[in-house]
Amino acid sequence: SDEPETRMLTCKDCGNGWREY
C-alpha cells in the first residue's frame, strides 16, 4: 500500500522497511 498509515505501520512493525505488506 502507498498510504501513510500503512507506511508507518510496516515501518514500526517490521522495522526493516515500509513496503512489506
PDB file of N, CA and C in Angstrom:
ATOM      1  N   SER A   1       0.833  -1.217   0.000  1.00  0.00           N
ATOM      2  CA  SER A   1       0.000   0.000   0.000  1.00  0.00           C
ATOM      3  C   SER A   1       0.859   1.256   0.000  1.00  0.00           C
ATOM      4  N   ASP A   2       0.321   2.313  -0.526  1.00  0.00           N
ATOM      5  CA  ASP A   2       1.075   3.564  -0.611  1.00  0.00           C
ATOM      6  C   ASP A   2       0.605   4.570   0.421  1.00  0.00           C
ATOM      7  N   GLU A   3      -0.284   4.141   1.285  1.00  0.00           N
ATOM      8  CA  GLU A   3      -0.847   5.082   2.260  1.00  0.00           C
ATOM      9  C   GLU A   3       0.114   5.320   3.417  1.00  0.00           C
ATOM     10  N   PRO A   4       0.061   6.516   3.992  1.00  0.00           N
ATOM     11  CA  PRO A   4       0.940   6.891   5.106  1.00  0.00           C
ATOM     12  C   PRO A   4       0.741   5.995   6.318  1.00  0.00           C
ATOM     13  N   GLU A   5      -0.502   5.590   6.542  1.00  0.00           N
ATOM     14  CA  GLU A   5      -0.788   4.736   7.698  1.00  0.00           C
ATOM     15  C   GLU A   5      -0.092   3.391   7.548  1.00  0.00           C
ATOM     16  N   THR A   6      -0.159   2.841   6.352  1.00  0.00           N
ATOM     17  CA  THR A   6       0.479   1.549   6.107  1.00  0.00           C
ATOM     18  C   THR A   6       1.989   1.692   6.219  1.00  0.00           C
ATOM     19  N   ARG A   7       2.506   2.790   5.711  1.00  0.00           N
ATOM     20  CA  ARG A   7       3.955   3.010   5.760  1.00  0.00           C
ATOM     21  C   ARG A   7       4.446   2.970   7.201  1.00  0.00           C
ATOM     22  N   MET A   8       3.795   3.751   8.060  1.00  0.00           N
ATOM     23  CA  MET A   8       4.219   3.821   9.461  1.00  0.00           C
ATOM     24  C   MET A   8       4.016   2.454  10.116  1.00  0.00           C
ATOM     25  N   LEU A   9       2.910   1.812   9.784  1.00  0.00           N
ATOM     26  CA  LEU A   9       2.607   0.518  10.378  1.00  0.00           C
ATOM     27  C   LEU A   9       3.708  -0.483  10.048  1.00  0.00           C
ATOM     28  N   THR A  10       4.027  -0.600   8.775  1.00  0.00           N
ATOM     29  CA  THR A  10       5.042  -1.556   8.347  1.00  0.00           C
ATOM     30  C   THR A  10       6.401  -1.167   8.914  1.00  0.00           C
ATOM     31  N   CYS A  11       6.684   0.106   8.901  1.00  0.00           N
ATOM     32  CA  CYS A  11       7.977   0.588   9.387  1.00  0.00           C
ATOM     33  C   CYS A  11       8.137   0.234  10.865  1.00  0.00           C
ATOM     34  N   LYS A  12       7.081   0.455  11.629  1.00  0.00           N
ATOM     35  CA  LYS A  12       7.145   0.184  13.069  1.00  0.00           C
ATOM     36  C   LYS A  12       7.064  -1.312  13.341  1.00  0.00           C
ATOM     37  N   ASP A  13       6.211  -1.991  12.590  1.00  0.00           N
ATOM     38  CA  ASP A  13       6.009  -3.423  12.806  1.00  0.00           C
ATOM     39  C   ASP A  13       7.229  -4.228  12.362  1.00  0.00           C
ATOM     40  N   CYS A  14       7.623  -4.009  11.129  1.00  0.00           N
ATOM     41  CA  CYS A  14       8.744  -4.779  10.575  1.00  0.00           C
ATOM     42  C   CYS A  14      10.077  -4.209  11.050  1.00  0.00           C
ATOM     43  N   GLY A  15      10.239  -2.900  10.917  1.00  0.00           N
ATOM     44  CA  GLY A  15      11.498  -2.297  11.320  1.00  0.00           C
ATOM     45  C   GLY A  15      12.516  -2.389  10.187  1.00  0.00           C
ATOM     46  N   ASN A  16      12.212  -3.208   9.189  1.00  0.00           N
ATOM     47  CA  ASN A  16      13.129  -3.342   8.058  1.00  0.00           C
ATOM     48  C   ASN A  16      12.818  -2.299   6.994  1.00  0.00           C
ATOM     49  N   GLY A  17      11.540  -2.195   6.663  1.00  0.00           N
ATOM     50  CA  GLY A  17      11.143  -1.223   5.645  1.00  0.00           C
ATOM     51  C   GLY A  17       9.693  -0.847   5.799  1.00  0.00           C
ATOM     52  N   TRP A  18       9.119  -0.206   4.813  1.00  0.00           N
ATOM     53  CA  TRP A  18       7.714   0.170   4.909  1.00  0.00           C
ATOM     54  C   TRP A  18       6.975  -0.303   3.663  1.00  0.00           C
ATOM     55  N   ARG A  19       7.537  -1.303   2.988  1.00  0.00           N
ATOM     56  CA  ARG A  19       6.874  -1.826   1.791  1.00  0.00           C
ATOM     57  C   ARG A  19       6.786  -3.343   1.860  1.00  0.00           C
ATOM     58  N   GLU A  20       6.502  -3.863   3.041  1.00  0.00           N
ATOM     59  CA  GLU A  20       6.448  -5.305   3.205  1.00  0.00           C
ATOM     60  C   GLU A  20       5.060  -5.840   2.894  1.00  0.00           C
ATOM     61  N   TYR A  21       4.048  -5.102   3.335  1.00  0.00           N
ATOM     62  CA  TYR A  21       2.688  -5.600   3.156  1.00  0.00           C
ATOM     63  C   TYR A  21       2.274  -5.476   1.708  1.00  0.00           C
TER      64      TYR A  21
END
